[in-house]
Amino acid sequence: MMVQQDPPFPSSKKPPKPHRKQPQTQPQPQQTTTILSDHFPEPQSLGLPKWVSFNLFKVTTFTILALVIAALFFLHNTNESSATFFCFNSHTKKPIPIQLPKLDFNSVRPISDKDSVYASFTSRRWIVVSVSDYPSDSLRKLVKIKGWQVLAVGNSRTPSDWALKGAIFMTLEDQANLGFRVLDYLPYDSYVRKTIGYLFAIQHGAKMIFDADDRAEIVGDDLGKHFDLKLSSVDVMQERILQYNRMNPNRSVVNPYVHFGQRSVWPRGLPLENVGEVGHEEYYNQVFGGTQYIQQGLSNGLPDVDSVFYLTRKLGSESFDIRFDDNSPKVALPQGVMVPVNSFNTLFHSNSFWALMLPVSVSSMASDVIRGYWAQRVLWEIGGSVVVYPPTIFREDKIEGYPFAEEKDLHVNVGRLIKFLVSWRSTKRNLFEKILDLSFAMAKEGFWTEKDLQFTAAWLEDLLAVGYNQPKLKALELDGIRLGTTVNQGELKEFVPQKLPCVHLGVKESETVNYEIGNLVRWKKNFGNIVLIMFVSGSVEGTALEWRLLYGRIFKTVVILSEKANEELAVEEASLDQIYKYLPKIFERFTSAEGFLFLQDNTVLNYWNLVQADKSKLWITDKVPQSWTTVSSKEKKSDWFSKQARMVKKVVSTMPAHLQVSYKASSTGEKSLTICSSEIFYIPRAFVGDFVDLVGLVGNFNMHYKVAIPMFFTAMDSPQQFDNVFFKMIYNPELLSSNSSRSYSAQVPAVYPWTVSNEVGFVELIRVMAAGDPLLMELV
């Protein structure tokens, strides 16, 4: 990942200083130690009667205790209710449900800076950076920018003798002395300690905060040249800003790099399934300025890209120098549409200071992106917006990428998070209550943990304690937009972005790429509302995210199933033998999807050859002889076939008329059994209801999917009505031993078999598939 701030460390020793300032303790008086050995009485020899008399109380007590224990033990083994009553039964404790913190925002005590050397210092404009090493050349230039105060926030890896003239440096001890509540939640060795810096800046008069990186060089050494600093000025408020249009009600996230000339580059935090959306806006809305409380700048040189892009789009020895169009106008996001926002090139005005909080329970490489989406949703509640600006900084590529695994919180959850945020609503009556309500909902949904809910509460109280006034709520426009608010065509403006050259493995983009991108857009338009359901038979660690990257460019989403679940990779558990029983759950989840395409990972899908297929019909391999066969249950020696045939007969007998008639019309008799390998099949929306009903009829029968799927398909419709899109697929089950480019063809709709078990195999697959989709070479 390319946050380019502080790489995560698995662990670090905590410094001796406490997080928060502790009161001094008074020395305790020395206690006298009494030596008892000299005071023990001499042992005496006692007879049994005398001993019993002497210890009568002890004997009686012990006897009663033993009888009670025996009685309780008897109850425990003979009466379950009694055992429960006496709490003997050991039950697994149920997890304590997450509770919404109860805060009184009207009774928060102020926190003032009385002890630091900067107690009397104030500034309206602050640049906040995290430092883990000695001052960089870029940071030395930052402190020279006129009118801005640089605040460097240290962590456990910052050199103890760190110093830079013109910058305020906060050590861990300085931070602990501030008394902020958030200190109890912050890790020692992470850039998210910038949260303390934000509070310090607000406490000392900040009206705008530039969230920066110590490796960034401001273009022209003037932030005012690029960003809008005076939102209340007449010029800014009367300026017309381009805004992404609202014509597509299903669009909830955009790639801003396309607007600034780079169609094949995507920002860190963009869902992988949206990477293929490279078409530019035909027309933009126009809105007045003044509410761009969060301003996101772009970076020339090394933009904010994820590790998928960084590690797959260049040779190991080269460095990126990607340029955006400086002349492209800034562009705003309407309510309902989001964009990735980072923590190293973003300007926050005071109305959005509450949005500076960096989550602590997620990977540090995902913290600022999740913060950005969370903040955008709340920003709509006060009528604010995010605006993306042309390049404001330059960052040099140091040729150091972060591990792909560090971004799992992004690639797995970010798409789901965006959908959740757009649909989220709250009835709370002030901004901070809504913020806490949203953080609570995100904790319940698993986007972060309860720790971040408590952290949010501490953050909001600290904001009030340093004198921050929460903005007033405004009417939410989002519901009106989603209900189909019409846009006056006179308010639309055309803007065609430049198509700047991009580097793909050292080869500059040519005009042929225009045709290839056009194809990608056409495929996405055709399959963009179809859900791909993939079953991965092997390990998902090295392939799950790669499958999403490959097919997520084309389909609405990619749901991955496997024999073992993997929550971190959003892989769901399902048994292949009865995979059809899991599909109704997915159908219910995507009620607006046009259809569902099932694919096993041993089959390659050449989606470019499926464009002409009829998406209102069923697709299956019934015209592929080796995939679809009919056998006699009597001739087969195996008892398995006869058992499966008996189950089919029982299910058919319970089918409603329209399904039973269709099935019997295509059946070759009760003594035959149709088997389909079912590596790939498609179910349109119109047949989902019948499919779900058939799964219900199978019930608890252990019917194998190779038997159930062909039975379902012939019951749902006549094979003569199936679309024969797969009849030309390559199907060579005898080639299971190894992959071979000779067994692959880009001219067919699918190829079986092809095995991918790790990233190396994925790269091999991409290279052969590039014959049909040349843009795939950007991924390897």
JSON list of N, CA and C in Angstrom, two decimals, residues 517-567:
[
{"chain": "A", "resi": 517, "resn": "ILE", "atom": "N", "xyz": [-10.04, 0.19, -24.07]},
{"chain": "A", "resi": 517, "resn": "ILE", "atom": "CA", "xyz": [-10.82, 0.75, -22.97]},
{"chain": "A", "resi": 517, "resn": "ILE", "atom": "C", "xyz": [-12.29, 0.80, -23.36]},
{"chain": "A", "resi": 518, "resn": "GLY", "atom": "N", "xyz": [-12.55, 1.10, -24.63]},
{"chain": "A", "resi": 518, "resn": "GLY", "atom": "CA", "xyz": [-13.94, 1.09, -25.10]},
{"chain": "A", "resi": 518, "resn": "GLY", "atom": "C", "xyz": [-14.58, -0.27, -24.93]},
{"chain": "A", "resi": 519, "resn": "ASN", "atom": "N", "xyz": [-13.81, -1.32, -25.20]},
{"chain": "A", "resi": 519, "resn": "ASN", "atom": "CA", "xyz": [-14.32, -2.68, -24.99]},
{"chain": "A", "resi": 519, "resn": "ASN", "atom": "C", "xyz": [-14.60, -2.95, -23.52]},
{"chain": "A", "resi": 520, "resn": "LEU", "atom": "N", "xyz": [-13.70, -2.50, -22.67]},
{"chain": "A", "resi": 520, "resn": "LEU", "atom": "CA", "xyz": [-13.88, -2.72, -21.24]},
{"chain": "A", "resi": 520, "resn": "LEU", "atom": "C", "xyz": [-15.16, -2.04, -20.75]},
{"chain": "A", "resi": 521, "resn": "VAL", "atom": "N", "xyz": [-15.39, -0.83, -21.22]},
{"chain": "A", "resi": 521, "resn": "VAL", "atom": "CA", "xyz": [-16.61, -0.12, -20.84]},
{"chain": "A", "resi": 521, "resn": "VAL", "atom": "C", "xyz": [-17.84, -0.86, -21.35]},
{"chain": "A", "resi": 522, "resn": "ARG", "atom": "N", "xyz": [-17.76, -1.39, -22.56]},
{"chain": "A", "resi": 522, "resn": "ARG", "atom": "CA", "xyz": [-18.88, -2.12, -23.14]},
{"chain": "A", "resi": 522, "resn": "ARG", "atom": "C", "xyz": [-19.16, -3.39, -22.35]},
{"chain": "A", "resi": 523, "resn": "TRP", "atom": "N", "xyz": [-18.14, -4.11, -21.95]},
{"chain": "A", "resi": 523, "resn": "TRP", "atom": "CA", "xyz": [-18.32, -5.34, -21.15]},
{"chain": "A", "resi": 523, "resn": "TRP", "atom": "C", "xyz": [-18.90, -5.01, -19.78]},
{"chain": "A", "resi": 524, "resn": "LYS", "atom": "N", "xyz": [-18.39, -3.95, -19.18]},
{"chain": "A", "resi": 524, "resn": "LYS", "atom": "CA", "xyz": [-18.90, -3.55, -17.87]},
{"chain": "A", "resi": 524, "resn": "LYS", "atom": "C", "xyz": [-20.36, -3.14, -17.96]},
{"chain": "A", "resi": 525, "resn": "LYS", "atom": "N", "xyz": [-20.72, -2.48, -19.03]},
{"chain": "A", "resi": 525, "resn": "LYS", "atom": "CA", "xyz": [-22.11, -2.07, -19.21]},
{"chain": "A", "resi": 525, "resn": "LYS", "atom": "C", "xyz": [-23.02, -3.29, -19.39]},
{"chain": "A", "resi": 526, "resn": "ASN", "atom": "N", "xyz": [-22.50, -4.32, -20.05]},
{"chain": "A", "resi": 526, "resn": "ASN", "atom": "CA", "xyz": [-23.30, -5.51, -20.32]},
{"chain": "A", "resi": 526, "resn": "ASN", "atom": "C", "xyz": [-23.44, -6.40, -19.08]},
{"chain": "A", "resi": 527, "resn": "PHE", "atom": "N", "xyz": [-22.37, -6.52, -18.29]},
{"chain": "A", "resi": 527, "resn": "PHE", "atom": "CA", "xyz": [-22.38, -7.44, -17.15]},
{"chain": "A", "resi": 527, "resn": "PHE", "atom": "C", "xyz": [-22.38, -6.74, -15.80]},
{"chain": "A", "resi": 528, "resn": "GLY", "atom": "N", "xyz": [-22.49, -5.42, -15.81]},
{"chain": "A", "resi": 528, "resn": "GLY", "atom": "CA", "xyz": [-22.36, -4.64, -14.58]},
{"chain": "A", "resi": 528, "resn": "GLY", "atom": "C", "xyz": [-23.42, -4.88, -13.55]},
{"chain": "A", "resi": 529, "resn": "ASN", "atom": "N", "xyz": [-24.54, -5.55, -13.93]},
{"chain": "A", "resi": 529, "resn": "ASN", "atom": "CA", "xyz": [-25.58, -5.85, -12.94]},
{"chain": "A", "resi": 529, "resn": "ASN", "atom": "C", "xyz": [-25.76, -7.36, -12.75]},
{"chain": "A", "resi": 530, "resn": "ILE", "atom": "N", "xyz": [-24.71, -8.10, -13.08]},
{"chain": "A", "resi": 530, "resn": "ILE", "atom": "CA", "xyz": [-24.71, -9.56, -12.88]},
{"chain": "A", "resi": 530, "resn": "ILE", "atom": "C", "xyz": [-23.71, -9.90, -11.78]},
{"chain": "A", "resi": 531, "resn": "VAL", "atom": "N", "xyz": [-24.14, -10.72, -10.84]},
{"chain": "A", "resi": 531, "resn": "VAL", "atom": "CA", "xyz": [-23.29, -11.14, -9.73]},
{"chain": "A", "resi": 531, "resn": "VAL", "atom": "C", "xyz": [-22.55, -12.41, -10.12]},
{"chain": "A", "resi": 532, "resn": "LEU", "atom": "N", "xyz": [-21.23, -12.40, -9.98]},
{"chain": "A", "resi": 532, "resn": "LEU", "atom": "CA", "xyz": [-20.44, -13.60, -10.24]},
{"chain": "A", "resi": 532, "resn": "LEU", "atom": "C", "xyz": [-20.21, -14.32, -8.91]},
{"chain": "A", "resi": 533, "resn": "ILE", "atom": "N", "xyz": [-20.57, -15.60, -8.88]},
{"chain": "A", "resi": 533, "resn": "ILE", "atom": "CA", "xyz": [-20.38, -16.43, -7.69]},
{"chain": "A", "resi": 533, "resn": "ILE", "atom": "C", "xyz": [-19.29, -17.45, -8.00]},
{"chain": "A", "resi": 534, "resn": "MET", "atom": "N", "xyz": [-18.14, -17.33, -7.33]},
{"chain": "A", "resi": 534, "resn": "MET", "atom": "CA", "xyz": [-17.01, -18.22, -7.59]},
{"chain": "A", "resi": 534, "resn": "MET", "atom": "C", "xyz": [-16.81, -19.19, -6.44]},
{"chain": "A", "resi": 535, "resn": "PHE", "atom": "N", "xyz": [-16.59, -20.44, -6.79]},
{"chain": "A", "resi": 535, "resn": "PHE", "atom": "CA", "xyz": [-16.21, -21.42, -5.78]},
{"chain": "A", "resi": 535, "resn": "PHE", "atom": "C", "xyz": [-14.73, -21.72, -5.96]},
{"chain": "A", "resi": 536, "resn": "VAL", "atom": "N", "xyz": [-13.96, -21.46, -4.89]},
{"chain": "A", "resi": 536, "resn": "VAL", "atom": "CA", "xyz": [-12.51, -21.70, -4.92]},
{"chain": "A", "resi": 536, "resn": "VAL", "atom": "C", "xyz": [-12.24, -23.00, -4.17]},
{"chain": "A", "resi": 537, "resn": "SER", "atom": "N", "xyz": [-11.68, -23.96, -4.87]},
{"chain": "A", "resi": 537, "resn": "SER", "atom": "CA", "xyz": [-11.51, -25.30, -4.29]},
{"chain": "A", "resi": 537, "resn": "SER", "atom": "C", "xyz": [-10.27, -25.41, -3.42]},
{"chain": "A", "resi": 538, "resn": "GLY", "atom": "N", "xyz": [-9.26, -24.61, -3.69]},
{"chain": "A", "resi": 538, "resn": "GLY", "atom": "CA", "xyz": [-8.02, -24.69, -2.92]},
{"chain": "A", "resi": 538, "resn": "GLY", "atom": "C", "xyz": [-7.90, -23.57, -1.91]},
{"chain": "A", "resi": 539, "resn": "SER", "atom": "N", "xyz": [-6.65, -23.21, -1.62]},
{"chain": "A", "resi": 539, "resn": "SER", "atom": "CA", "xyz": [-6.38, -22.14, -0.66]},
{"chain": "A", "resi": 539, "resn": "SER", "atom": "C", "xyz": [-6.84, -20.80, -1.25]},
{"chain": "A", "resi": 540, "resn": "VAL", "atom": "N", "xyz": [-7.47, -19.99, -0.40]},
{"chain": "A", "resi": 540, "resn": "VAL", "atom": "CA", "xyz": [-7.97, -18.70, -0.88]},
{"chain": "A", "resi": 540, "resn": "VAL", "atom": "C", "xyz": [-6.98, -17.57, -0.57]},
{"chain": "A", "resi": 541, "resn": "GLU", "atom": "N", "xyz": [-5.98, -17.83, 0.26]},
{"chain": "A", "resi": 541, "resn": "GLU", "atom": "CA", "xyz": [-5.07, -16.77, 0.67]},
{"chain": "A", "resi": 541, "resn": "GLU", "atom": "C", "xyz": [-4.36, -16.12, -0.51]},
{"chain": "A", "resi": 542, "resn": "GLY", "atom": "N", "xyz": [-3.96, -16.93, -1.49]},
{"chain": "A", "resi": 542, "resn": "GLY", "atom": "CA", "xyz": [-3.21, -16.38, -2.60]},
{"chain": "A", "resi": 542, "resn": "GLY", "atom": "C", "xyz": [-4.02, -16.12, -3.85]},
{"chain": "A", "resi": 543, "resn": "THR", "atom": "N", "xyz": [-5.35, -16.31, -3.77]},
{"chain": "A", "resi": 543, "resn": "THR", "atom": "CA", "xyz": [-6.15, -16.16, -4.99]},
{"chain": "A", "resi": 543, "resn": "THR", "atom": "C", "xyz": [-7.42, -15.34, -4.83]},
{"chain": "A", "resi": 544, "resn": "ALA", "atom": "N", "xyz": [-8.00, -15.26, -3.64]},
{"chain": "A", "resi": 544, "resn": "ALA", "atom": "CA", "xyz": [-9.31, -14.63, -3.48]},
{"chain": "A", "resi": 544, "resn": "ALA", "atom": "C", "xyz": [-9.32, -13.19, -3.98]},
{"chain": "A", "resi": 545, "resn": "LEU", "atom": "N", "xyz": [-8.37, -12.39, -3.53]},
{"chain": "A", "resi": 545, "resn": "LEU", "atom": "CA", "xyz": [-8.34, -10.99, -3.95]},
{"chain": "A", "resi": 545, "resn": "LEU", "atom": "C", "xyz": [-8.01, -10.86, -5.43]},
{"chain": "A", "resi": 546, "resn": "GLU", "atom": "N", "xyz": [-7.19, -11.79, -5.94]},
{"chain": "A", "resi": 546, "resn": "GLU", "atom": "CA", "xyz": [-6.85, -11.75, -7.36]},
{"chain": "A", "resi": 546, "resn": "GLU", "atom": "C", "xyz": [-8.06, -12.04, -8.24]},
{"chain": "A", "resi": 547, "resn": "TRP", "atom": "N", "xyz": [-8.91, -12.99, -7.81]},
{"chain": "A", "resi": 547, "resn": "TRP", "atom": "CA", "xyz": [-10.13, -13.26, -8.57]},
{"chain": "A", "resi": 547, "resn": "TRP", "atom": "C", "xyz": [-11.03, -12.03, -8.59]},
{"chain": "A", "resi": 548, "resn": "ARG", "atom": "N", "xyz": [-11.11, -11.36, -7.45]},
{"chain": "A", "resi": 548, "resn": "ARG", "atom": "CA", "xyz": [-11.94, -10.14, -7.41]},
{"chain": "A", "resi": 548, "resn": "ARG", "atom": "C", "xyz": [-11.38, -9.07, -8.33]},
{"chain": "A", "resi": 549, "resn": "LEU", "atom": "N", "xyz": [-10.06, -8.96, -8.36]},
{"chain": "A", "resi": 549, "resn": "LEU", "atom": "CA", "xyz": [-9.44, -7.97, -9.23]},
{"chain": "A", "resi": 549, "resn": "LEU", "atom": "C", "xyz": [-9.68, -8.28, -10.69]},
{"chain": "A", "resi": 550, "resn": "LEU", "atom": "N", "xyz": [-9.61, -9.56, -11.07]},
{"chain": "A", "resi": 550, "resn": "LEU", "atom": "CA", "xyz": [-9.80, -9.96, -12.47]},
{"chain": "A", "resi": 550, "resn": "LEU", "atom": "C", "xyz": [-11.24, -9.78, -12.92]},
{"chain": "A", "resi": 551, "resn": "TYR", "atom": "N", "xyz": [-12.17, -10.37, -12.19]},
{"chain": "A", "resi": 551, "resn": "TYR", "atom": "CA", "xyz": [-13.56, -10.36, -12.63]},
{"chain": "A", "resi": 551, "resn": "TYR", "atom": "C", "xyz": [-14.37, -9.19, -12.07]},
{"chain": "A", "resi": 552, "resn": "GLY", "atom": "N", "xyz": [-13.87, -8.57, -11.00]},
{"chain": "A", "resi": 552, "resn": "GLY", "atom": "CA", "xyz": [-14.58, -7.42, -10.44]},
{"chain": "A", "resi": 552, "resn": "GLY", "atom": "C", "xyz": [-14.59, -6.24, -11.38]},
{"chain": "A", "resi": 553, "resn": "ARG", "atom": "N", "xyz": [-13.70, -6.22, -12.34]},
{"chain": "A", "resi": 553, "resn": "ARG", "atom": "CA", "xyz": [-13.68, -5.16, -13.36]},
{"chain": "A", "resi": 553, "resn": "ARG", "atom": "C", "xyz": [-14.90, -5.23, -14.26]},
{"chain": "A", "resi": 554, "resn": "ILE", "atom": "N", "xyz": [-15.52, -6.41, -14.32]},
{"chain": "A", "resi": 554, "resn": "ILE", "atom": "CA", "xyz": [-16.57, -6.65, -15.30]},
{"chain": "A", "resi": 554, "resn": "ILE", "atom": "C", "xyz": [-17.94, -6.79, -14.64]},
{"chain": "A", "resi": 555, "resn": "PHE", "atom": "N", "xyz": [-18.01, -7.50, -13.52]},
{"chain": "A", "resi": 555, "resn": "PHE", "atom": "CA", "xyz": [-19.30, -7.86, -12.93]},
{"chain": "A", "resi": 555, "resn": "PHE", "atom": "C", "xyz": [-19.68, -6.92, -11.78]},
{"chain": "A", "resi": 556, "resn": "LYS", "atom": "N", "xyz": [-20.94, -6.98, -11.41]},
{"chain": "A", "resi": 556, "resn": "LYS", "atom": "CA", "xyz": [-21.46, -6.15, -10.32]},
{"chain": "A", "resi": 556, "resn": "LYS", "atom": "C", "xyz": [-20.65, -6.36, -9.05]},
{"chain": "A", "resi": 557, "resn": "THR", "atom": "N", "xyz": [-20.43, -7.60, -8.71]},
{"chain": "A", "resi": 557, "resn": "THR", "atom": "CA", "xyz": [-19.59, -7.96, -7.58]},
{"chain": "A", "resi": 557, "resn": "THR", "atom": "C", "xyz": [-19.17, -9.41, -7.74]},
{"chain": "A", "resi": 558, "resn": "VAL", "atom": "N", "xyz": [-18.17, -9.82, -6.98]},
{"chain": "A", "resi": 558, "resn": "VAL", "atom": "CA", "xyz": [-17.69, -11.20, -7.01]},
{"chain": "A", "resi": 558, "resn": "VAL", "atom": "C", "xyz": [-17.83, -11.78, -5.61]},
{"chain": "A", "resi": 559, "resn": "VAL", "atom": "N", "xyz": [-18.71, -12.78, -5.46]},
{"chain": "A", "resi": 559, "resn": "VAL", "atom": "CA", "xyz": [-18.89, -13.48, -4.19]},
{"chain": "A", "resi": 559, "resn": "VAL", "atom": "C", "xyz": [-18.05, -14.76, -4.24]},
{"chain": "A", "resi": 560, "resn": "ILE", "atom": "N", "xyz": [-17.18, -14.94, -3.27]},
{"chain": "A", "resi": 560, "resn": "ILE", "atom": "CA", "xyz": [-16.28, -16.09, -3.27]},
{"chain": "A", "resi": 560, "resn": "ILE", "atom": "C", "xyz": [-16.69, -17.06, -2.17]},
{"chain": "A", "resi": 561, "resn": "LEU", "atom": "N", "xyz": [-16.86, -18.33, -2.59]},
{"chain": "A", "resi": 561, "resn": "LEU", "atom": "CA", "xyz": [-17.21, -19.42, -1.68]},
{"chain": "A", "resi": 561, "resn": "LEU", "atom": "C", "xyz": [-16.07, -20.42, -1.63]},
{"chain": "A", "resi": 562, "resn": "SER", "atom": "N", "xyz": [-15.95, -21.09, -0.51]},
{"chain": "A", "resi": 562, "resn": "SER", "atom": "CA", "xyz": [-14.93, -22.12, -0.36]},
{"chain": "A", "resi": 562, "resn": "SER", "atom": "C", "xyz": [-15.35, -23.07, 0.75]},
{"chain": "A", "resi": 563, "resn": "GLU", "atom": "N", "xyz": [-14.65, -24.19, 0.86]},
{"chain": "A", "resi": 563, "resn": "GLU", "atom": "CA", "xyz": [-14.97, -25.17, 1.89]},
{"chain": "A", "resi": 563, "resn": "GLU", "atom": "C", "xyz": [-14.72, -24.61, 3.29]},
{"chain": "A", "resi": 564, "resn": "LYS", "atom": "N", "xyz": [-13.81, -23.64, 3.39]},
{"chain": "A", "resi": 564, "resn": "LYS", "atom": "CA", "xyz": [-13.52, -23.00, 4.67]},
{"chain": "A", "resi": 564, "resn": "LYS", "atom": "C", "xyz": [-13.71, -21.50, 4.53]},
{"chain": "A", "resi": 565, "resn": "ALA", "atom": "N", "xyz": [-14.36, -20.91, 5.51]},
{"chain": "A", "resi": 565, "resn": "ALA", "atom": "CA", "xyz": [-14.58, -19.47, 5.49]},
{"chain": "A", "resi": 565, "resn": "ALA", "atom": "C", "xyz": [-13.29, -18.73, 5.86]},
{"chain": "A", "resi": 566, "resn": "ASN", "atom": "N", "xyz": [-13.18, -17.51, 5.37]},
{"chain": "A", "resi": 566, "resn": "ASN", "atom": "CA", "xyz": [-12.06, -16.63, 5.71]},
{"chain": "A", "resi": 566, "resn": "ASN", "atom": "C", "xyz": [-12.63, -15.22, 5.82]},
{"chain": "A", "resi": 567, "resn": "GLU", "atom": "N", "xyz": [-12.89, -14.80, 7.06]},
{"chain": "A", "resi": 567, "resn": "GLU", "atom": "CA", "xyz": [-13.54, -13.52, 7.27]},
{"chain": "A", "resi": 567, "resn": "GLU", "atom": "C", "xyz": [-12.69, -12.37, 6.77]}
]
